[in-house]
Coordinates of C-alpha atoms and ligand atoms in Angstrom, one line a residue:
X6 CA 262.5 131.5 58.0
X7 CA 262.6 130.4 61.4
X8 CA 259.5 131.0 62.8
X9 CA 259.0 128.1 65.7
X10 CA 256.4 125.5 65.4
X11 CA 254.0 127.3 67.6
X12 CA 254.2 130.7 66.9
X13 CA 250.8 132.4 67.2
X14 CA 249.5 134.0 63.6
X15 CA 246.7 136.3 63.2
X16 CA 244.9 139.1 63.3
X17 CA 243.9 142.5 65.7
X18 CA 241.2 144.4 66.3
X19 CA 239.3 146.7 68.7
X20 CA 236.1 146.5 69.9
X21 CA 235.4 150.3 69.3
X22 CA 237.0 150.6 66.2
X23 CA 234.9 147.7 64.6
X24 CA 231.8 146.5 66.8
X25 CA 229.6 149.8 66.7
X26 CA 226.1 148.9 68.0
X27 CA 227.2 151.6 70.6
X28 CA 224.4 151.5 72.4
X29 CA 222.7 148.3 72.1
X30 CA 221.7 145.9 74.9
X31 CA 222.6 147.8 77.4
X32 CA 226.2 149.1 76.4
X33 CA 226.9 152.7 78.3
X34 CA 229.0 155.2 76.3
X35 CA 232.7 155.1 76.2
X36 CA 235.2 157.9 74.9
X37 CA 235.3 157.0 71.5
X38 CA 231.3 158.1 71.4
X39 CA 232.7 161.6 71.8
X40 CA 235.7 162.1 69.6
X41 CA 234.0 161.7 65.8
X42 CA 237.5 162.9 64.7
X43 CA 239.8 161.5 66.2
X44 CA 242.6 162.2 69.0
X45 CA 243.3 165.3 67.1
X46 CA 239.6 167.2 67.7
X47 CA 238.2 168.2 71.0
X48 CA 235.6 165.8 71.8
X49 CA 232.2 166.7 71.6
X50 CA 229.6 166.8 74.5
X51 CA 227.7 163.1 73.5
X52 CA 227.3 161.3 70.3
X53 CA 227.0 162.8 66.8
X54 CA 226.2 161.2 63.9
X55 CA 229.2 161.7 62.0
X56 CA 230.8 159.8 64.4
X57 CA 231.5 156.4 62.2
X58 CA 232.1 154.1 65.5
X59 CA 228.6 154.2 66.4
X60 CA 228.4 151.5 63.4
X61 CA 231.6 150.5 62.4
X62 CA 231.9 147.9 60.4
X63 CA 229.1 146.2 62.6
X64 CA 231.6 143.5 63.9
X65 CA 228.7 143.4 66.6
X66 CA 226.1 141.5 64.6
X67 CA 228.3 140.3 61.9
X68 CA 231.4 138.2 63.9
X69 CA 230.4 134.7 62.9
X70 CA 230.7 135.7 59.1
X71 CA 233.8 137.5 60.0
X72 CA 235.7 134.9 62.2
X73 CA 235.2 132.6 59.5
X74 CA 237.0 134.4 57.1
X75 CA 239.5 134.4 60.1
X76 CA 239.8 130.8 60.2
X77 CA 239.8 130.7 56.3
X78 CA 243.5 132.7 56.3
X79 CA 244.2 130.1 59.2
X80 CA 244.7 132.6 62.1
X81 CA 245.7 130.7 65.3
X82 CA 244.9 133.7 67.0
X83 CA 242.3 136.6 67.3
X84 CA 243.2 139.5 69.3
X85 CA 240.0 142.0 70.3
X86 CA 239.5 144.0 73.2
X87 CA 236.4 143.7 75.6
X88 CA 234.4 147.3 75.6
X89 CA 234.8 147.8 79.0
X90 CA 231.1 149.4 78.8
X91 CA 229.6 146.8 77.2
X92 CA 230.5 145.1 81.0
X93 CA 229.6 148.1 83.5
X94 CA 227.9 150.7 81.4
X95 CA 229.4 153.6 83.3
X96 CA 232.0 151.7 84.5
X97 CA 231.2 152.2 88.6
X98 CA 227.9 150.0 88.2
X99 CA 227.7 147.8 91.5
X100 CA 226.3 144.8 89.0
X101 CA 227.7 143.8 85.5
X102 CA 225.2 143.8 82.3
X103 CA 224.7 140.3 81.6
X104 CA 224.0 140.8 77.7
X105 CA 227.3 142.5 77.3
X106 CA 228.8 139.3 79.3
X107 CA 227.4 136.9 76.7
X108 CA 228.4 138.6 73.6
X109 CA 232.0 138.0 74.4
X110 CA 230.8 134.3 75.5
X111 CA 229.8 133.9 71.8
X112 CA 232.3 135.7 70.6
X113 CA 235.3 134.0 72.2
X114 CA 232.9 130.4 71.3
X115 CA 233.0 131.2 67.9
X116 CA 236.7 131.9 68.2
X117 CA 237.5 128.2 69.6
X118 CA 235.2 126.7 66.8
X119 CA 237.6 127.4 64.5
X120 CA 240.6 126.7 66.7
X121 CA 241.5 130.5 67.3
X122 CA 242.9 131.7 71.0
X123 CA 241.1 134.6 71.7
X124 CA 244.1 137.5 72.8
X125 CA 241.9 139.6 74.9
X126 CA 242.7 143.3 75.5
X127 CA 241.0 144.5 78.7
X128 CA 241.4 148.2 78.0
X129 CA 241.8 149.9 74.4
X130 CA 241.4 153.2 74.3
X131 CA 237.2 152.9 75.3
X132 CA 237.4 153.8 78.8
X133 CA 233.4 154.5 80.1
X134 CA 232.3 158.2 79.2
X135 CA 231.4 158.0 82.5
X136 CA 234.2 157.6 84.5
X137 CA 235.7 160.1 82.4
X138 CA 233.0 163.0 83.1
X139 CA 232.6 161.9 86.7
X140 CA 236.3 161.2 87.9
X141 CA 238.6 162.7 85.6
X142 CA 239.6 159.0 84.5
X143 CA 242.9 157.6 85.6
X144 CA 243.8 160.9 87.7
X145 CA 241.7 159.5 89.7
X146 CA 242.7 156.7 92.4
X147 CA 238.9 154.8 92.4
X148 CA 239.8 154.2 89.0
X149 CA 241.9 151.3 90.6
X150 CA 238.8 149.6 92.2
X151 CA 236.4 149.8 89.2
X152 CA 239.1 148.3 87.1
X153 CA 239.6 145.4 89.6
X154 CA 235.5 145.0 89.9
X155 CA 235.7 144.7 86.1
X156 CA 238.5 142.5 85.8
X157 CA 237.7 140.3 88.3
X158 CA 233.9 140.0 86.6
X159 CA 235.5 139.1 82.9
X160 CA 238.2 136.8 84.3
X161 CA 235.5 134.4 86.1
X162 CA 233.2 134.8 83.5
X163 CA 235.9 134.1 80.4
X164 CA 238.9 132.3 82.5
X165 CA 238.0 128.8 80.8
X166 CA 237.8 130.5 77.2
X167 CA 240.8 133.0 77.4
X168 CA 244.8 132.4 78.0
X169 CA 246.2 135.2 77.0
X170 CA 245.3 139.2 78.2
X171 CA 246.7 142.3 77.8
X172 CA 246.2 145.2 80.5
X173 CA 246.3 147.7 78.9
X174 CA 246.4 149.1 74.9
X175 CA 249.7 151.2 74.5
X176 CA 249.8 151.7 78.1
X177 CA 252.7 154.5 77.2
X178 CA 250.4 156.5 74.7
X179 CA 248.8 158.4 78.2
X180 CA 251.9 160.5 78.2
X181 CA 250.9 162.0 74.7
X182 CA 247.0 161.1 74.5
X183 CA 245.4 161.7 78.3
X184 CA 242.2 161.6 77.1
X185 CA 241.9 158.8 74.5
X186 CA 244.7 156.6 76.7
X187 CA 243.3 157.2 80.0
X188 CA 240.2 158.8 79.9
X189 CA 240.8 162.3 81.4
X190 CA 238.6 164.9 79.7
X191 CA 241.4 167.5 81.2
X192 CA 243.3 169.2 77.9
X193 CA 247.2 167.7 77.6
X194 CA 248.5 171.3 77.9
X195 CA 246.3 172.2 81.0
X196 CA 247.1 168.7 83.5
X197 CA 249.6 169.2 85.4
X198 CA 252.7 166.9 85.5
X199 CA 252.5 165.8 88.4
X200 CA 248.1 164.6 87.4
X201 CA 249.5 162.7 84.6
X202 CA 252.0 160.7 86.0
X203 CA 249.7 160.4 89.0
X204 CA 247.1 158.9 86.4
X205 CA 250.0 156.8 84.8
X206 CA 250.7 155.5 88.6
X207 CA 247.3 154.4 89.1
X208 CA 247.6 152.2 85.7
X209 CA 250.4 150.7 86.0
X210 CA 249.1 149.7 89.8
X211 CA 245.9 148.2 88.2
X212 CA 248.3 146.5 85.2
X213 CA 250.4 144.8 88.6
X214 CA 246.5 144.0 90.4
X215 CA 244.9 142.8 87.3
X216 CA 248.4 140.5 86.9
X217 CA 248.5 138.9 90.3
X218 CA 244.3 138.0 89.9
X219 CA 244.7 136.8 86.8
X220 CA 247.4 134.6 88.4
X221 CA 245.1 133.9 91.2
X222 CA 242.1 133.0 89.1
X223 CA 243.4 131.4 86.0
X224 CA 246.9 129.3 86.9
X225 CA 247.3 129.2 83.1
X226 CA 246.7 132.5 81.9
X227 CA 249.3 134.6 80.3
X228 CA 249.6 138.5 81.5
X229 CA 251.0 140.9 79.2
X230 CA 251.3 144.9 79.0
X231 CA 251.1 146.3 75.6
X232 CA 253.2 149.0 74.7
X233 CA 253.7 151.5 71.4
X234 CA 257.2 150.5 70.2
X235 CA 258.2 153.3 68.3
X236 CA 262.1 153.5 68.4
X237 CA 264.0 156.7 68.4
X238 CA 267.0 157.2 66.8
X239 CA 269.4 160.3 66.6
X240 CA 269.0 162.3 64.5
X241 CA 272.7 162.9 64.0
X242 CA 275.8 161.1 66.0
X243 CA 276.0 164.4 67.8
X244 CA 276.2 163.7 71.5
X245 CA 273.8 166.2 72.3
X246 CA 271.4 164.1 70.1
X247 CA 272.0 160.6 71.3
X248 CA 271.2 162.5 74.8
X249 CA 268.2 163.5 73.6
X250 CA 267.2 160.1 72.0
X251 CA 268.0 158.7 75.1
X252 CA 266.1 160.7 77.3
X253 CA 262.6 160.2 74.9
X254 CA 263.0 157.0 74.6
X255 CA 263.2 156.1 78.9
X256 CA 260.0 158.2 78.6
X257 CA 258.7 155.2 76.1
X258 CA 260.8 152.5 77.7
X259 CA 259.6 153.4 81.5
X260 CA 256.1 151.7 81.3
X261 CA 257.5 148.6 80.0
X262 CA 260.5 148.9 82.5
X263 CA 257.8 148.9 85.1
X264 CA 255.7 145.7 84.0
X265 CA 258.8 143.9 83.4
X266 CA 260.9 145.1 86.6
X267 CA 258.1 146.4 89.1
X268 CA 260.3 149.2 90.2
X269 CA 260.6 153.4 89.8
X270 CA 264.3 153.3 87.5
X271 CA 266.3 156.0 88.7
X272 CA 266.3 158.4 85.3
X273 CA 262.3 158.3 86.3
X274 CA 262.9 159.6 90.1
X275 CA 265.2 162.3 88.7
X276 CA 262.6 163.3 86.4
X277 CA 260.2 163.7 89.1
X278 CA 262.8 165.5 91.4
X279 CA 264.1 167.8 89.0
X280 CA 260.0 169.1 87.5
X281 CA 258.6 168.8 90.7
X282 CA 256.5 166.5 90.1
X283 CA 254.8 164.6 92.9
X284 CA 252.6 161.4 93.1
X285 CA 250.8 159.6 96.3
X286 CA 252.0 155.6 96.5
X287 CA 252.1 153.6 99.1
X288 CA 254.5 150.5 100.2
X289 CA 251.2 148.4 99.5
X290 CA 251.2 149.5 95.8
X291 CA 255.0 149.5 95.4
X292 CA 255.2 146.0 97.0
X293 CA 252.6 144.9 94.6
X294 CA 253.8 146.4 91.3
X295 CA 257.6 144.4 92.4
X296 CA 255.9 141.5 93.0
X297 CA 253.6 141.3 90.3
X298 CA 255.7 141.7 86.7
X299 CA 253.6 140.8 83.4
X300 CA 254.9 137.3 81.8
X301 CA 255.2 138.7 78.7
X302 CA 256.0 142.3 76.8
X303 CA 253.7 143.4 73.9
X304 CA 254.0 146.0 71.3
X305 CA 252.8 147.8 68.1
X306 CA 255.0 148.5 65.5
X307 CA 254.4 150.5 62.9
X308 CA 257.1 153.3 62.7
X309 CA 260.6 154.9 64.3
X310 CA 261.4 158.7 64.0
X311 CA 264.9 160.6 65.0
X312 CA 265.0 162.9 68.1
X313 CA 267.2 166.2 67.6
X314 CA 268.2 167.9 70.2
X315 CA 267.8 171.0 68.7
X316 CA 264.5 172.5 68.8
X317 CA 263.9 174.3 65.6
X318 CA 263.7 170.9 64.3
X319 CA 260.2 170.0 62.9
X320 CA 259.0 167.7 64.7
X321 CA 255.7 165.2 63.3
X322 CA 253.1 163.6 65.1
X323 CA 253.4 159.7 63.1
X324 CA 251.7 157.0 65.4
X325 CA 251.2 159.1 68.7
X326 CA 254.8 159.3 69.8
X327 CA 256.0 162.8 68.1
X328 CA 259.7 162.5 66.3
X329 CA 261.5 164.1 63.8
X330 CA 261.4 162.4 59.8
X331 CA 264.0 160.0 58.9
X332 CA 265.9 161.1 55.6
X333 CA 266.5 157.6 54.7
X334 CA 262.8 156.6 55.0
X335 CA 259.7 156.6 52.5
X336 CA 256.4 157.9 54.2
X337 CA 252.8 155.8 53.7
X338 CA 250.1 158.3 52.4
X339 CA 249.5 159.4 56.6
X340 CA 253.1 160.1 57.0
X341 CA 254.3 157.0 58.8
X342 CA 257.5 156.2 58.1
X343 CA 258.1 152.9 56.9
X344 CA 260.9 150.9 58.6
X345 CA 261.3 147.1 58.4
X346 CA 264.7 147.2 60.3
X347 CA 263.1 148.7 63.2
X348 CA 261.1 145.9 63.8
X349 CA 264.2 143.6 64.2
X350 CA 265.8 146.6 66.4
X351 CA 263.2 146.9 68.8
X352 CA 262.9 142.9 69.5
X353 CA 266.4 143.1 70.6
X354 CA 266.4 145.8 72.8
X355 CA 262.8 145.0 74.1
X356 CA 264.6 141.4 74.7
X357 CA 268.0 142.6 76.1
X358 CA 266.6 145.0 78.0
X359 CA 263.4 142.9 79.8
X360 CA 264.6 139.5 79.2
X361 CA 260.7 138.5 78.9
X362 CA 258.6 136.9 75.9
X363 CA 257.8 139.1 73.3
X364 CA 254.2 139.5 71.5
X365 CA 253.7 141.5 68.6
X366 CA 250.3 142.6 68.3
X367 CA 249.8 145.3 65.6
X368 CA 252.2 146.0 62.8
X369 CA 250.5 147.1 59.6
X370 CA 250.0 149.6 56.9
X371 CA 247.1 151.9 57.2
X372 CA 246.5 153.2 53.3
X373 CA 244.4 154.0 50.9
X374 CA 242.6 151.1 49.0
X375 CA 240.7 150.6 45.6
X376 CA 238.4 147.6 45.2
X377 CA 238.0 146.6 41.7
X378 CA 236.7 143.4 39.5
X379 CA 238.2 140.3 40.5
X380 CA 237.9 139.2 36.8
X381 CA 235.5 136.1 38.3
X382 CA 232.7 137.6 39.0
X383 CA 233.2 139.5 42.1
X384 CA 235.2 142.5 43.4
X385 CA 239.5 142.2 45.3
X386 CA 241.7 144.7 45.9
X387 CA 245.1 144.5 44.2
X388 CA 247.3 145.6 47.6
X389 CA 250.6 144.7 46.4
X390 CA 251.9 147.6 48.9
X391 CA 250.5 145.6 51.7
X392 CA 252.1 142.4 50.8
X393 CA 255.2 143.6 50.5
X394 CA 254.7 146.1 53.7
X395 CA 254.0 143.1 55.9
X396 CA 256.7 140.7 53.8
X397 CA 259.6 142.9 54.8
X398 CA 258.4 143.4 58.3
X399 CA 257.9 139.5 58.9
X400 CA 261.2 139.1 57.2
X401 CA 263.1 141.2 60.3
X402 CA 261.0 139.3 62.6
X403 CA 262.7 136.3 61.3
X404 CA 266.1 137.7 61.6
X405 CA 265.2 138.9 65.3
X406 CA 264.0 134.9 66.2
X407 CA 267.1 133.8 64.4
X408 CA 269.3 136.6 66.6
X409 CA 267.6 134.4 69.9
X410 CA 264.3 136.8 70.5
X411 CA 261.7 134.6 72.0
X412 CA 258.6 136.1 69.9
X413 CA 255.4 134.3 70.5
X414 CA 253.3 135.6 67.5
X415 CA 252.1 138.0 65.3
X416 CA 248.6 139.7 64.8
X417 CA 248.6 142.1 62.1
X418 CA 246.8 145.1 62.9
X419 CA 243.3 145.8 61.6
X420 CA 243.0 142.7 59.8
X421 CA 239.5 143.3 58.4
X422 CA 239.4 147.5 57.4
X423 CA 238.0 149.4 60.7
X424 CA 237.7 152.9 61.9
X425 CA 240.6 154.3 62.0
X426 CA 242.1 155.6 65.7
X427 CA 243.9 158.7 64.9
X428 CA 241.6 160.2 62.4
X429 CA 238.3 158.1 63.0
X430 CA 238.0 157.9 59.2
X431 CA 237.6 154.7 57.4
X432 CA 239.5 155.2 54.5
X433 CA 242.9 154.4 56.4
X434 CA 242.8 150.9 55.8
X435 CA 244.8 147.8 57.0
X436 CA 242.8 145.1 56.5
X437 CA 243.0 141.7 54.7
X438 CA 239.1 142.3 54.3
X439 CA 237.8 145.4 52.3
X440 CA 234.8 146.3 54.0
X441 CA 232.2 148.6 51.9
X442 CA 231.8 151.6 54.4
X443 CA 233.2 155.2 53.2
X444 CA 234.4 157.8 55.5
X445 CA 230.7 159.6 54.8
X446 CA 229.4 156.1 56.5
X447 CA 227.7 155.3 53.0
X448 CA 228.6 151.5 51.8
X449 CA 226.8 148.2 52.0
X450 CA 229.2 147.0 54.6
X451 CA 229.7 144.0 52.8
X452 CA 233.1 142.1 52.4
X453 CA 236.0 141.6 50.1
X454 CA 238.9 139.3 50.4
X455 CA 241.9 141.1 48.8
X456 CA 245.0 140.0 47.1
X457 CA 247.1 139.9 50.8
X458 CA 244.1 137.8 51.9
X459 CA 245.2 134.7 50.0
X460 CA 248.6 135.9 50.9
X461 CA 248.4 135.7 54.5
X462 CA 247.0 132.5 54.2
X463 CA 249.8 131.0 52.5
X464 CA 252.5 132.6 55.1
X465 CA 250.6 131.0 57.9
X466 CA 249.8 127.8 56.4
X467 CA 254.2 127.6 55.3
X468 CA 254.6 129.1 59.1
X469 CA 256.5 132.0 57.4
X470 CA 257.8 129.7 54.6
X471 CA 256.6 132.2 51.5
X472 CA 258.2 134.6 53.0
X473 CA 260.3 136.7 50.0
X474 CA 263.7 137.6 52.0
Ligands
LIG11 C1 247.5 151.9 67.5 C2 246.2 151.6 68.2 O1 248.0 153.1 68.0 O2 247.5 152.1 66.1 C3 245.1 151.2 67.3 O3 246.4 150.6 69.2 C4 245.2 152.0 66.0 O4 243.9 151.3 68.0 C5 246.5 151.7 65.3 O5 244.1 151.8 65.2 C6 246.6 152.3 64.0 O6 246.4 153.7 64.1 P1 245.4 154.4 63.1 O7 245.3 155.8 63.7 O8 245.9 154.3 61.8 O9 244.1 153.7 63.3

């Protein structure tokens, strides 16, 4: 395999799918307090108890045990994202909340104890309920400011502990997920074109601002934006489809075409032009957004799905981006096609298209797990599937570095079991780590190392050497 010397292993998380303690020492409420369901259920008007991120897996007040399992598979890297409430509780607080502030000090301490970069995700998917309720979220321009206010607080406070940052989680997502991608309680069906891509302007302006301060403030940091690679192929050779496919994917493509060349591409002015759409800039923000490009382009992976032109095709939801199934491809239990290639196909055309680093910072299989006896004494799970879901992924990202795709690492997604996004249930699970918690929220929360545990380990400690081609 040729994965280079350096190449960043490990693991990815959020802080609301895993941390809980929702409202402990002084944390406000975020989005994710209000959706006990998932993206598919309206939200409700506070928190319910049925909503399992109130707890988590109490990554909160149980980090050191769980970094150290970290460090025992060897991760080089720990991706998490900073609960932007946790910071301002309502997210237009004049003053940050200093016991937020020093969880994240410990945190990203405990991190470089074992030798782990912390890959810091400033916004994923846990905007404050706040700013949702009061301002619409990103449909509003202020949103801008109290970004800024709570970038610029996190980057003095963590400049000295954290390299690497990502803007914004799946920054393209707010075309399909308002609310749970930009915090805007408005329905999907009832904002108006021209209010989303309005919110989606005010982003991608923050992405460029938070960019050119992190530059400012931390002459070594690394700025990436983090996007959902999903690719999109046609269904048939039909023109008509490979129009199609074309057209859906510039919709995907057009936030990383942004971060990584700071100007409107045509096919998105004709867009506008041709649905009336129409959004407030200024030269200021334009200038900026040329000026300030990310360093680096990162992604999920977890599917792709075919686009048809024709519309009586059924059409499935997958990981966010809606397409239609792919004969040739098996399904995991949720219905997400599984796709190795595509992993190898989107580092090329991410590469030849953006000609920056690449980063990939969730790929993983969300399924169901059973933990049995280890024969020792203690309890595993026997996730063969895993292994070999993550094997033949890794392998194609092998074949992408050897095709001349700079990659800069890995972090599998959810690699301790969490909540999951979509469906807020815990029985999805990804991790390396079985953690005792049941979608009722019964379980000890206590921890299991499973079979892809010691599996991992192995792959990081040959740098991608065990890999099974
Ligand atoms: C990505 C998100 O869309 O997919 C994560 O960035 C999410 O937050 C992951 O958990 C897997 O999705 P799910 O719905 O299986 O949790």
């Amino acid at each position: 395999m040729n994965f280079p010397e350096n190449f960043l292993w490990g693991g990815a998380v959020a802080a609301n799918q895993c941390e809980g303690a929702y409202n402990e020492d002084g944390k406000g409420l975020d989005i994710q307090d209000i959706l006990p369901h998932g993206i598919k259920t309206p939200p409700t008007d506070g928190p319910t108890p049925d909503n399992l991120k109130l707890v988590a897996i109490d990554f909160n007040h149980r980090y050191k045990e769980d970094i150290k399992l970290f460090a025992e598979m060897g991760f080089k890297v720990f991706r998490t994202s900073i609960a932007w409430s946790r910071i301002f509780p309502n997210g237009d607080d004049a003053e940050p909340n200093e016991q937020g502030l020093q969880f994240y000090d410990d945190l990203f301490d405990e991190c470089h104890k074992y030798g782990m970069e912390p890959l810091v995700t400033i916004s994923h998917y846990e905007t404050p309920l706040h700013l949702a309720k009061a301002y619409n979220g990103w449909v509003n321009h202020d949103l801008i400011g109290f970004y800024e206010r709570y970038v610029r607080t996190i980057f003095a406070r963590y400049g000295k502990k954290v390299k690497y940052w990502l803007t914004f989680n799946e920054i393209n997502s707010v075309l399909h997920q308002p609310l749970v991608s930009g915090g805007i309680l408005t329905p999907l069906a009832e904002l108006s074109k021209s209010d989303l891509f309005q919110a989606c302007h005010h982003e991608l302006v923050a992405s460029a601002l938070a960019t050119k301060i992190a530059h400012e403030m931390m002459p070594d940091a690394k700025v990436g934006c983090m996007v959902i690679a999903l690719p999109l192929y046609p269904l048939t050779p039909k023109p008509d489809d490979v129009i199609a496919t074309m057209h859906a994917n510039n919709a995907n493509d057009f936030f990383g075409d942004m971060h990584a060349r700071g100007v409107y591409p045509g096919y998105m002015k004709r867009y506008f032009r041709e649905h009336g759409i129409e959004i407030r800039t200024t030269p200021e923000e334009l200038q900026l957004m040329k000026e300030n490009t990310v360093d680096f382009i990162s992604f999920s992976y977890y599917m792709s799905a075919c686009i048809s032109a024709d519309p009586d095709k059924q059409v499935s939801e997958g990981n966010i981006i809606p397409g239609v199934a792919n004969p040739y491809l098996k399904a995991s239990p949720w219905g997400w096609q599984i796709d190795p290639k595509g992993i190898r196909y989107v580092l090329n055309r991410f590469y030849n298209r953006w000609q920056k680093p690449l980063f990939i910072v969730e790929n993983g299989l969300g399924t169901n797990d059973e933990l049995v006896d280890d024969g020792k004494g203690g309890k595993t799970v026997n996730d063969d599937y895993r292994i070999e879901y993550l094997n033949d992924h890794l392998v194609q990202v092998g074949e992408a570095i050897a095709d001349g795709v700079p990659v800069m690492g890995y972090t599998t997604w959810g690699c301790i079991d969490l909540v999951s996004a979509s469906t807020a249930e815990m029985k999805k699970r990804y991790g390396f780590i079985y953690v005792d918690c049941n979608n009722d929220g019964s379980g000890t929360l206590a921890r299991y190392r499973k079979k892809s545990f010691y599996w991992y380990k192995d792959v990081i400690a040959t740098n991608g050497g065990s890999l099974k081609a």
